[in-house]
Short mmCIF file of C-alpha atoms in Angstrom, two decimals:
data_model
loop_
_atom_site.label_atom_id
_atom_site.label_comp_id
_atom_site.label_asym_id
_atom_site.label_seq_id
_atom_site.Cartn_x
_atom_site.Cartn_y
_atom_site.Cartn_z
CA UNK J 56 150.28 155.34 91.52
CA UNK J 57 153.93 154.67 92.34
CA UNK J 58 153.51 150.94 91.69
CA UNK J 59 152.09 151.71 88.26
CA UNK J 60 155.10 153.88 87.39
CA UNK J 61 157.54 151.30 88.75
CA UNK J 62 155.93 148.53 86.68
CA UNK J 63 156.10 150.39 83.35
CA UNK J 64 159.02 148.32 81.98
CA UNK J 65 157.16 145.07 82.68
CA UNK J 66 153.96 146.39 81.12
CA UNK J 67 155.81 147.59 78.02
CA UNK J 68 157.61 144.25 77.68
CA UNK J 69 154.33 142.35 78.06
CA UNK J 70 152.56 144.43 75.42
CA UNK J 71 155.50 144.19 73.03
CA UNK J 72 155.60 140.41 73.64
CA UNK J 73 159.35 140.30 74.18
CA UNK J 74 161.04 136.91 74.10
CA UNK J 75 162.56 137.15 77.59
CA UNK J 76 159.68 138.70 79.51
CA UNK J 77 160.64 136.97 82.76
CA UNK J 78 164.10 138.52 82.67
CA UNK J 79 162.64 142.01 82.24
CA UNK J 80 160.26 141.39 85.15
CA UNK J 81 163.05 140.13 87.42
CA UNK J 82 165.31 143.10 86.63
CA UNK J 83 162.34 145.43 87.10
CA UNK J 84 161.39 143.98 90.49
CA UNK J 85 164.94 143.89 91.78
CA UNK J 86 165.80 147.35 90.56
CA UNK J 87 162.49 149.16 90.87
CA UNK J 88 163.56 151.20 93.86
CA UNK J 89 167.16 151.84 92.81
CA UNK J 90 166.37 153.76 89.65
CA UNK J 91 169.37 152.51 87.69
CA UNK J 92 168.09 148.99 87.18
CA UNK J 93 164.63 150.39 86.48
CA UNK J 94 166.15 152.25 83.53
CA UNK J 95 167.94 149.07 82.47
CA UNK J 96 164.63 147.16 82.60
CA UNK J 97 162.94 149.89 80.55
CA UNK J 98 165.72 149.77 77.96
CA UNK J 99 165.42 145.98 77.81
CA UNK J 100 161.65 146.22 77.39
CA UNK J 101 161.88 148.54 74.38
CA UNK J 102 164.90 146.97 72.70
CA UNK J 103 164.51 143.19 73.07
CA UNK J 104 163.32 140.98 70.25
CA UNK J 105 159.64 140.20 70.15
CA UNK J 106 158.13 136.75 69.82
CA UNK J 107 156.91 135.67 66.42
CA UNK J 108 153.15 135.71 66.01
CA UNK J 109 151.40 132.35 66.23
CA UNK J 110 151.16 131.06 62.63
CA UNK J 111 147.96 129.15 63.43
CA UNK J 112 146.06 132.36 64.16
CA UNK J 113 144.64 134.49 61.35
CA UNK J 114 146.40 137.74 60.54
CA UNK J 115 145.24 140.88 62.30
CA UNK J 116 142.33 142.44 60.49
CA UNK J 117 141.37 139.24 58.73
CA UNK J 118 137.58 138.87 58.66
CA UNK J 119 137.41 135.41 57.19
CA UNK J 120 134.88 136.36 54.50
#
């Protein structure tokens, strides 16, 4: 359970598709047990820019009818 809580910033960054996911993961791993850097990683995960969607894929909800 503790590992799940400590990995929340990485999970949030992955689901948001942030541009610098590796940086969030590194800060999260290094600072997971200090608390301060865990908060920094969480802030980074929710505030960083997201990657643009792949233009070759159809838009979400498109049925192709």
